[in-house]
Short mmCIF file of C-alpha atoms and ligand atoms in Angstrom, two decimals:
data_model
loop_
_atom_site.label_atom_id
_atom_site.label_comp_id
_atom_site.label_asym_id
_atom_site.label_seq_id
_atom_site.Cartn_x
_atom_site.Cartn_y
_atom_site.Cartn_z
CA MET P 1 -49.45 37.15 -27.74
CA ASP P 2 -50.47 33.61 -27.96
CA ILE P 3 -50.22 31.60 -24.59
CA ASN P 4 -47.56 29.15 -25.67
CA THR P 5 -45.17 31.94 -26.71
CA LEU P 6 -45.56 33.75 -23.31
CA LYS P 7 -44.93 30.49 -21.52
CA THR P 8 -41.71 29.94 -23.52
CA GLN P 9 -40.89 33.64 -22.70
CA ILE P 10 -41.43 33.31 -19.04
CA GLU P 11 -39.10 30.13 -18.64
CA LEU P 12 -36.29 31.88 -20.37
CA GLU P 13 -36.81 35.04 -18.28
CA ILE P 14 -36.63 33.56 -15.06
CA LEU P 15 -33.41 31.99 -15.79
CA GLN P 16 -32.09 35.80 -16.04
CA VAL P 17 -33.33 36.86 -12.70
CA ASN P 18 -30.38 37.41 -10.29
CA SER P 19 -31.75 39.03 -7.07
CA PRO P 20 -34.90 39.34 -5.12
CA GLU P 21 -35.38 42.84 -6.71
CA GLU P 22 -35.40 41.58 -10.13
CA LEU P 23 -37.75 38.79 -9.22
CA GLU P 24 -40.18 41.34 -7.90
CA VAL P 25 -40.11 43.12 -11.44
CA PHE P 26 -40.77 39.89 -12.95
CA ARG P 27 -43.51 39.10 -10.73
CA ALA P 28 -45.41 42.35 -11.31
CA LYS P 29 -44.69 42.28 -14.96
CA TYR P 30 -46.72 38.70 -15.25
CA LEU P 31 -48.60 38.50 -12.14
CA GLY P 32 -49.25 42.27 -11.14
CA ARG P 33 -52.58 43.95 -11.78
CA LYS P 34 -51.66 45.11 -15.02
CA GLY P 35 -49.44 42.22 -16.00
CA ALA P 36 -49.47 39.94 -18.98
CA LEU P 37 -51.73 37.28 -17.38
CA ALA P 38 -54.38 39.92 -16.29
CA GLU P 39 -54.29 41.27 -19.83
CA LEU P 40 -54.87 37.85 -21.11
CA THR P 41 -57.55 37.12 -18.64
CA SER P 42 -59.23 40.37 -19.54
CA ILE P 43 -59.77 39.23 -23.16
CA ILE P 44 -61.52 36.26 -22.33
CA PRO P 45 -65.18 37.82 -21.96
CA GLN P 46 -64.78 39.14 -25.83
CA LEU P 47 -64.01 35.57 -27.01
CA PRO P 48 -66.74 33.51 -28.36
CA ILE P 49 -68.22 31.31 -25.87
CA GLU P 50 -66.84 28.07 -26.79
CA GLN P 51 -63.39 29.21 -26.63
CA ARG P 52 -63.72 31.23 -23.25
CA ALA P 53 -63.48 28.04 -20.91
CA GLY P 54 -60.31 26.76 -22.56
CA LEU P 55 -58.31 29.67 -22.41
CA GLY P 56 -59.27 30.26 -19.13
CA GLN P 57 -58.04 26.80 -18.03
CA GLN P 58 -54.89 27.38 -19.81
CA VAL P 59 -54.32 31.05 -18.23
CA ASN P 60 -54.98 29.42 -14.84
CA MET P 61 -52.54 26.70 -15.49
CA LEU P 62 -49.77 29.26 -16.41
CA LYS P 63 -50.56 31.04 -13.29
CA SER P 64 -49.65 28.27 -11.04
CA GLN P 65 -46.56 27.34 -13.18
CA LEU P 66 -45.46 30.79 -13.02
CA GLN P 67 -46.38 30.98 -9.21
CA ALA P 68 -44.18 27.86 -8.54
CA LEU P 69 -41.34 29.10 -10.50
CA ILE P 70 -41.12 32.15 -8.47
CA THR P 71 -41.07 30.28 -5.31
CA ASP P 72 -38.25 28.19 -6.39
CA ARG P 73 -36.32 31.25 -7.22
CA GLN P 74 -37.04 32.68 -3.99
CA LYS P 75 -35.56 29.52 -2.39
CA VAL P 76 -32.41 29.89 -4.51
CA PHE P 77 -31.76 33.67 -3.10
CA SER P 78 -32.73 32.72 0.61
CA GLY P 79 -30.20 29.78 0.15
CA GLY P 80 -32.95 26.78 0.36
CA ALA P 81 -32.72 25.69 -3.03
CA THR P 82 -33.15 21.78 -2.60
CA LYS P 83 -34.35 20.32 -5.88
CA VAL P 84 -33.29 21.27 -9.54
CA THR P 85 -35.92 22.80 -11.42
CA SER P 86 -35.66 24.72 -14.64
CA SER P 87 -35.25 27.92 -12.47
CA THR P 88 -32.06 26.32 -10.81
CA ILE P 89 -30.54 24.78 -13.73
CA CYS P 90 -27.36 26.70 -13.02
CA ASP P 91 -26.56 27.52 -9.34
CA LEU P 92 -23.63 29.69 -9.37
CA GLY P 93 -23.53 29.57 -5.50
CA MET P 94 -22.68 25.67 -5.25
CA PRO P 95 -19.22 24.66 -4.62
CA GLY P 96 -17.23 23.22 -7.40
CA ILE P 97 -16.15 19.71 -7.52
CA ALA P 98 -12.40 19.51 -6.70
CA GLN P 99 -10.01 17.84 -9.20
CA GLU P 100 -7.72 15.45 -7.91
CA LEU P 101 -4.22 16.50 -8.76
CA GLY P 102 -2.25 13.37 -10.43
CA ARG P 103 1.61 13.05 -9.27
CA LEU P 104 4.67 11.03 -10.78
CA HIS P 105 5.23 7.66 -9.66
CA PRO P 106 7.78 7.18 -7.09
CA ILE P 107 10.25 5.37 -9.33
CA THR P 108 9.94 8.29 -12.08
CA GLN P 109 10.75 10.63 -9.16
CA VAL P 110 13.85 8.64 -8.21
CA ILE P 111 14.88 8.39 -11.83
CA GLU P 112 14.41 11.92 -12.43
CA GLU P 113 16.33 13.05 -9.28
CA ILE P 114 19.18 10.58 -10.38
CA ASN P 115 19.10 12.00 -13.87
CA THR P 116 19.59 15.39 -12.72
CA VAL P 117 22.49 14.61 -10.34
CA PHE P 118 24.47 13.04 -13.33
CA VAL P 119 23.36 15.82 -15.85
CA ASN P 120 24.73 18.27 -13.72
CA MET P 121 28.00 16.51 -13.70
CA GLY P 122 27.86 16.67 -17.77
CA PHE P 123 26.28 13.35 -18.56
CA VAL P 124 23.59 12.85 -21.32
CA VAL P 125 20.51 10.57 -20.91
CA ALA P 126 19.83 8.04 -23.55
CA ASP P 127 17.67 5.20 -23.90
CA GLY P 128 17.17 1.80 -25.79
CA PRO P 129 14.70 -0.97 -26.40
CA GLU P 130 13.39 -3.11 -24.00
CA VAL P 131 13.47 -6.02 -26.60
CA GLU P 132 16.94 -6.55 -27.42
CA THR P 133 19.53 -8.77 -29.53
CA GLU P 134 21.37 -11.39 -27.81
CA PHE P 135 24.52 -9.64 -29.13
CA ASN P 136 23.94 -6.30 -27.32
CA ASN P 137 22.64 -7.78 -24.35
CA PHE P 138 25.57 -10.54 -23.87
CA THR P 139 28.09 -11.13 -26.49
CA GLY P 140 28.82 -7.36 -27.05
CA LEU P 141 29.33 -6.79 -23.20
CA ASN P 142 31.83 -9.88 -23.19
CA ILE P 143 29.46 -12.34 -21.45
CA PRO P 144 30.45 -15.72 -22.61
CA LEU P 145 28.12 -18.41 -24.19
CA ASN P 146 28.36 -20.36 -20.94
CA HIS P 147 27.23 -17.69 -18.69
CA PRO P 148 24.34 -18.48 -16.28
CA SER P 149 22.65 -15.40 -17.07
CA ARG P 150 22.32 -16.82 -20.76
CA ASP P 151 20.21 -19.46 -19.77
CA ALA P 152 16.58 -19.71 -20.79
CA PHE P 153 15.68 -19.68 -16.98
CA ASP P 154 17.47 -16.54 -16.33
CA THR P 155 16.51 -14.42 -19.44
CA PHE P 156 12.99 -13.99 -21.30
CA TYR P 157 13.76 -15.04 -24.80
CA LEU P 158 11.31 -14.22 -27.65
CA LYS P 159 9.52 -17.28 -28.63
CA ASP P 160 9.88 -16.97 -32.58
CA TYR P 161 13.08 -15.04 -32.43
CA PRO P 162 15.53 -16.95 -30.86
CA LYS P 163 18.37 -14.12 -31.16
CA MET P 164 15.96 -11.54 -29.43
CA LEU P 165 15.01 -11.17 -25.81
CA LEU P 166 13.86 -8.66 -23.21
CA ARG P 167 16.88 -7.01 -22.03
CA SER P 168 18.00 -8.31 -18.61
CA HIS P 169 20.12 -5.15 -17.63
CA THR P 170 20.13 -1.65 -19.21
CA SER P 171 24.08 -2.34 -20.13
CA PRO P 172 23.29 -3.28 -23.77
CA VAL P 173 22.68 0.60 -24.23
CA GLN P 174 26.62 0.85 -23.79
CA VAL P 175 27.11 -1.25 -27.04
CA ARG P 176 24.53 0.81 -28.73
CA ALA P 177 25.76 4.18 -27.80
CA MET P 178 29.64 3.32 -28.21
CA LYS P 179 28.77 1.86 -31.79
CA SER P 180 26.99 5.12 -32.80
CA ARG P 181 29.07 7.81 -31.44
CA LYS P 182 32.69 8.37 -30.98
CA PRO P 183 34.46 9.34 -27.57
CA PRO P 184 34.34 11.44 -25.22
CA LEU P 185 31.10 9.94 -24.01
CA ALA P 186 29.29 10.60 -20.69
CA VAL P 187 26.04 8.73 -20.78
CA ILE P 188 23.15 7.52 -18.35
CA VAL P 189 20.58 4.98 -19.24
CA PRO P 190 17.61 4.56 -17.11
CA GLY P 191 14.99 1.94 -18.25
CA ARG P 192 13.04 -1.20 -17.69
CA VAL P 193 14.79 -4.62 -17.56
CA TYR P 194 13.14 -8.15 -17.36
CA ARG P 195 14.27 -11.25 -15.51
CA PRO P 196 12.13 -14.32 -14.98
CA ASP P 197 12.48 -14.38 -11.08
CA ALA P 198 9.83 -15.83 -8.65
CA VAL P 199 8.21 -12.68 -7.11
CA ASP P 200 8.60 -12.22 -3.40
CA ALA P 201 9.35 -8.91 -1.48
CA SER P 202 12.63 -8.39 -2.95
CA HIS P 203 12.19 -9.46 -6.70
CA LEU P 204 9.78 -9.09 -9.67
CA PHE P 205 10.07 -10.03 -13.16
CA MET P 206 10.36 -6.52 -14.31
CA PHE P 207 12.28 -3.75 -12.55
CA HIS P 208 14.22 -0.44 -13.30
CA GLN P 209 17.93 -0.04 -13.74
CA ILE P 210 20.14 3.11 -14.19
CA GLU P 211 23.43 2.19 -16.39
CA GLY P 212 26.14 4.87 -16.72
CA PHE P 213 29.29 5.30 -18.65
CA MET P 214 32.06 7.51 -19.73
CA VAL P 215 34.73 6.88 -22.27
CA ASP P 216 37.63 9.25 -23.30
CA THR P 217 41.40 9.04 -23.43
CA ASN P 218 42.12 9.40 -19.94
CA VAL P 219 39.32 8.09 -17.74
CA THR P 220 40.36 6.69 -14.41
CA PHE P 221 39.10 4.46 -11.72
CA SER P 222 39.43 7.44 -9.23
CA GLY P 223 37.36 9.50 -11.57
CA LEU P 224 34.83 6.66 -11.18
CA LYS P 225 35.05 6.91 -7.40
CA GLY P 226 34.46 10.76 -7.49
CA ILE P 227 31.39 10.43 -9.81
CA LEU P 228 29.80 7.77 -7.44
CA GLU P 229 30.52 9.45 -4.19
CA THR P 230 29.08 12.68 -5.62
CA PHE P 231 26.10 10.89 -6.69
CA ALA P 232 25.52 8.82 -3.33
CA LYS P 233 26.02 11.95 -1.23
CA LYS P 234 23.49 14.10 -3.29
CA VAL P 235 20.97 11.15 -3.13
CA PHE P 236 21.35 9.67 0.34
CA GLY P 237 22.75 12.62 2.07
CA GLU P 238 26.48 14.30 2.58
CA GLU P 239 27.22 12.27 5.78
CA ILE P 240 27.11 8.91 4.08
CA LYS P 241 30.50 6.95 3.70
CA MET P 242 31.31 4.84 0.36
CA ARG P 243 33.41 1.94 -0.08
CA PHE P 244 34.44 -0.41 -3.10
CA ARG P 245 34.75 -4.07 -2.72
CA PRO P 246 36.43 -6.27 -5.23
CA HIS P 247 33.74 -8.19 -7.66
CA PHE P 248 33.39 -9.70 -11.00
CA PHE P 249 31.72 -8.64 -13.88
CA PRO P 250 32.48 -9.62 -17.56
CA PHE P 251 32.19 -6.35 -19.08
CA THR P 252 34.14 -4.47 -16.58
CA GLU P 253 37.88 -5.18 -15.24
CA PRO P 254 38.54 -4.45 -12.12
CA SER P 255 35.20 -4.60 -11.23
CA ALA P 256 33.71 -3.42 -7.86
CA GLU P 257 30.43 -3.85 -5.67
CA VAL P 258 29.74 -0.31 -4.20
CA GLU P 259 28.40 0.06 -0.85
CA ILE P 260 27.18 2.88 1.34
CA SER P 261 27.17 3.17 5.06
CA CYS P 262 23.53 2.14 6.39
CA ILE P 263 21.42 5.25 6.05
CA ILE P 264 19.26 3.63 8.93
CA CYS P 265 21.56 2.67 11.59
CA LYS P 266 24.55 5.15 10.24
CA GLY P 267 26.93 2.20 9.99
CA LYS P 268 26.37 0.51 13.46
CA GLY P 269 24.59 -2.66 12.23
CA CYS P 270 20.87 -3.03 12.09
CA SER P 271 18.23 -5.69 10.23
CA VAL P 272 18.23 -3.48 7.10
CA CYS P 273 21.92 -3.77 6.59
CA GLY P 274 22.12 -7.35 7.81
CA ARG P 275 24.28 -6.00 10.83
CA LYS P 276 26.91 -5.39 8.44
CA GLY P 277 26.59 -1.42 8.66
CA TRP P 278 27.02 -1.40 4.85
CA LEU P 279 24.29 -1.44 1.99
CA GLU P 280 25.18 -2.54 -1.64
CA ILE P 281 23.97 -0.23 -3.95
CA LEU P 282 25.69 -0.85 -7.39
CA GLY P 283 28.13 -2.75 -9.56
CA ALA P 284 30.79 -0.64 -11.12
CA GLY P 285 34.44 -1.18 -13.00
CA MET P 286 36.45 -0.02 -15.90
CA ILE P 287 35.06 -1.12 -19.35
CA HIS P 288 36.64 -4.25 -20.31
CA PRO P 289 38.96 -4.01 -23.63
CA ASN P 290 36.82 -6.70 -25.12
CA VAL P 291 33.93 -4.45 -24.84
CA PHE P 292 35.82 -1.79 -26.65
CA LYS P 293 36.98 -4.35 -29.13
CA GLN P 294 33.24 -5.39 -29.92
CA VAL P 295 32.02 -1.89 -30.52
CA GLY P 296 35.32 -0.93 -32.76
CA TYR P 297 37.14 1.48 -30.10
CA ASP P 298 40.89 1.21 -29.57
CA SER P 299 41.41 0.11 -26.24
CA LYS P 300 45.07 1.46 -26.06
CA LYS P 301 43.80 5.17 -26.77
CA TYR P 302 40.64 4.79 -24.95
CA SER P 303 39.55 4.07 -21.19
CA GLY P 304 36.44 4.13 -19.59
CA PHE P 305 34.20 3.16 -16.56
CA ALA P 306 30.79 1.68 -16.32
CA PHE P 307 28.28 1.39 -13.49
CA GLY P 308 24.87 0.06 -13.07
CA MET P 309 22.19 0.17 -10.36
CA GLY P 310 18.57 -1.10 -9.61
CA ILE P 311 16.19 2.00 -9.12
CA GLU P 312 13.83 0.29 -6.69
CA ARG P 313 16.51 -0.86 -4.64
CA ILE P 314 17.68 2.96 -4.24
CA ALA P 315 14.08 3.87 -3.84
CA MET P 316 13.25 1.30 -0.99
CA LEU P 317 16.67 2.45 0.89
CA LYS P 318 15.69 6.27 0.47
CA TYR P 319 12.17 6.01 1.63
CA GLY P 320 12.43 3.06 3.93
CA ILE P 321 10.15 0.61 1.73
CA ASN P 322 10.35 -3.18 2.59
CA ASP P 323 8.54 -4.63 -0.08
CA ILE P 324 9.23 -4.24 -3.88
CA ARG P 325 5.65 -5.30 -5.05
CA LEU P 326 4.26 -1.99 -3.38
CA PHE P 327 5.47 -0.09 -6.21
CA PHE P 328 3.53 -1.88 -9.05
CA GLU P 329 0.16 -2.85 -7.15
CA ASN P 330 -1.44 0.78 -7.87
CA ASP P 331 -2.52 1.01 -4.26
CA LEU P 332 -3.22 4.99 -4.12
CA ARG P 333 -2.83 4.77 -0.22
CA PHE P 334 0.83 3.96 -1.02
CA LEU P 335 1.48 5.97 -4.00
CA LYS P 336 -0.07 9.22 -2.59
CA GLN P 337 2.46 9.49 -0.08
CA PHE P 338 5.24 10.34 -2.61
N1 DAH K 401 24.36 -4.85 -15.77
C1 DAH K 401 24.83 -5.18 -14.29
C2 DAH K 401 23.62 -6.06 -13.60
O1 DAH K 401 22.48 -6.04 -14.16
C3 DAH K 401 24.93 -4.18 -13.35
C4 DAH K 401 26.25 -3.49 -13.74
C5 DAH K 401 27.44 -3.78 -12.94
C6 DAH K 401 26.54 -2.49 -14.64
C7 DAH K 401 28.69 -3.44 -13.00
C8 DAH K 401 27.88 -2.16 -15.06
C9 DAH K 401 28.97 -2.44 -13.94
O2 DAH K 401 27.83 -1.25 -15.93
O3 DAH K 401 30.12 -1.89 -14.56
O4 DAH K 401 23.53 -6.63 -12.67
#
């Protein structure tokens, strides 16, 4: 066998050597008294004089390479392998590299939790576009032309499309869903909304809301109370209390601001609830007849309720977070806690 073929064979074969016993067999096969190298050496005297020195050198070189390979392999078996050589290309004894597990963002987790509560009560989950028409965001919801929220300082309008905007709430999906379906309807809509607010600990230019609404022939305000109380107890705990305070929204009449007893002080009054003992968590009411008119529903035949809440606020209350910016800074020290 020619010396280069022998060398290749040795390099491949040592990779298959998996125990000290196999290594000894390997050593004897090549370096033993009757081994391959001894055999090569024995033919040197028969060669023409001018070839003897060359082959002699080559055999000696191969011998020392072979010895180095055997020593390296021995170290692998005794646990002392330090440097990677051709004989330690694959060290099956090395510990693996642990993969970090990803997880859902806390806001996504809260959305999924709230979705589940409402889906269990028979609601379906819908969504709508973040770029909305002015009609769906305002007009269809009975928000008059002179309402301050329509101002360019309070809503992001699209520069080249004056009738388009980034939705400022998830309520426009009421208009979309009612126009495309017939009652009975029970829908919730989680999603992003946008407002040009200056950023501080409780404001961002983008946040999340969940809108909910139900329309049928006999939907009542007490039904709304029951649904919202079930939701609040499932998310914040069975012991919380809930109260409705009169409020105004253009798309609901009557409208209410819904509060729960402070989950921090249990209603006694603390810095989180501003000493009031109550926390505002959402807006709600009975869908205004003008909204039904805009979507072509007969308000004599149908009634409905609607509600809307900010997810970041719910998550902040639930987990005791005091700065909304933490959600979106992508700081793993924060995110890994959920
Ligand atoms: N869209 C309102 C907002 O962004 C929240 C809201 C209040 C939604 C009352 C409703 C509702 O459906 O009935 O502030």
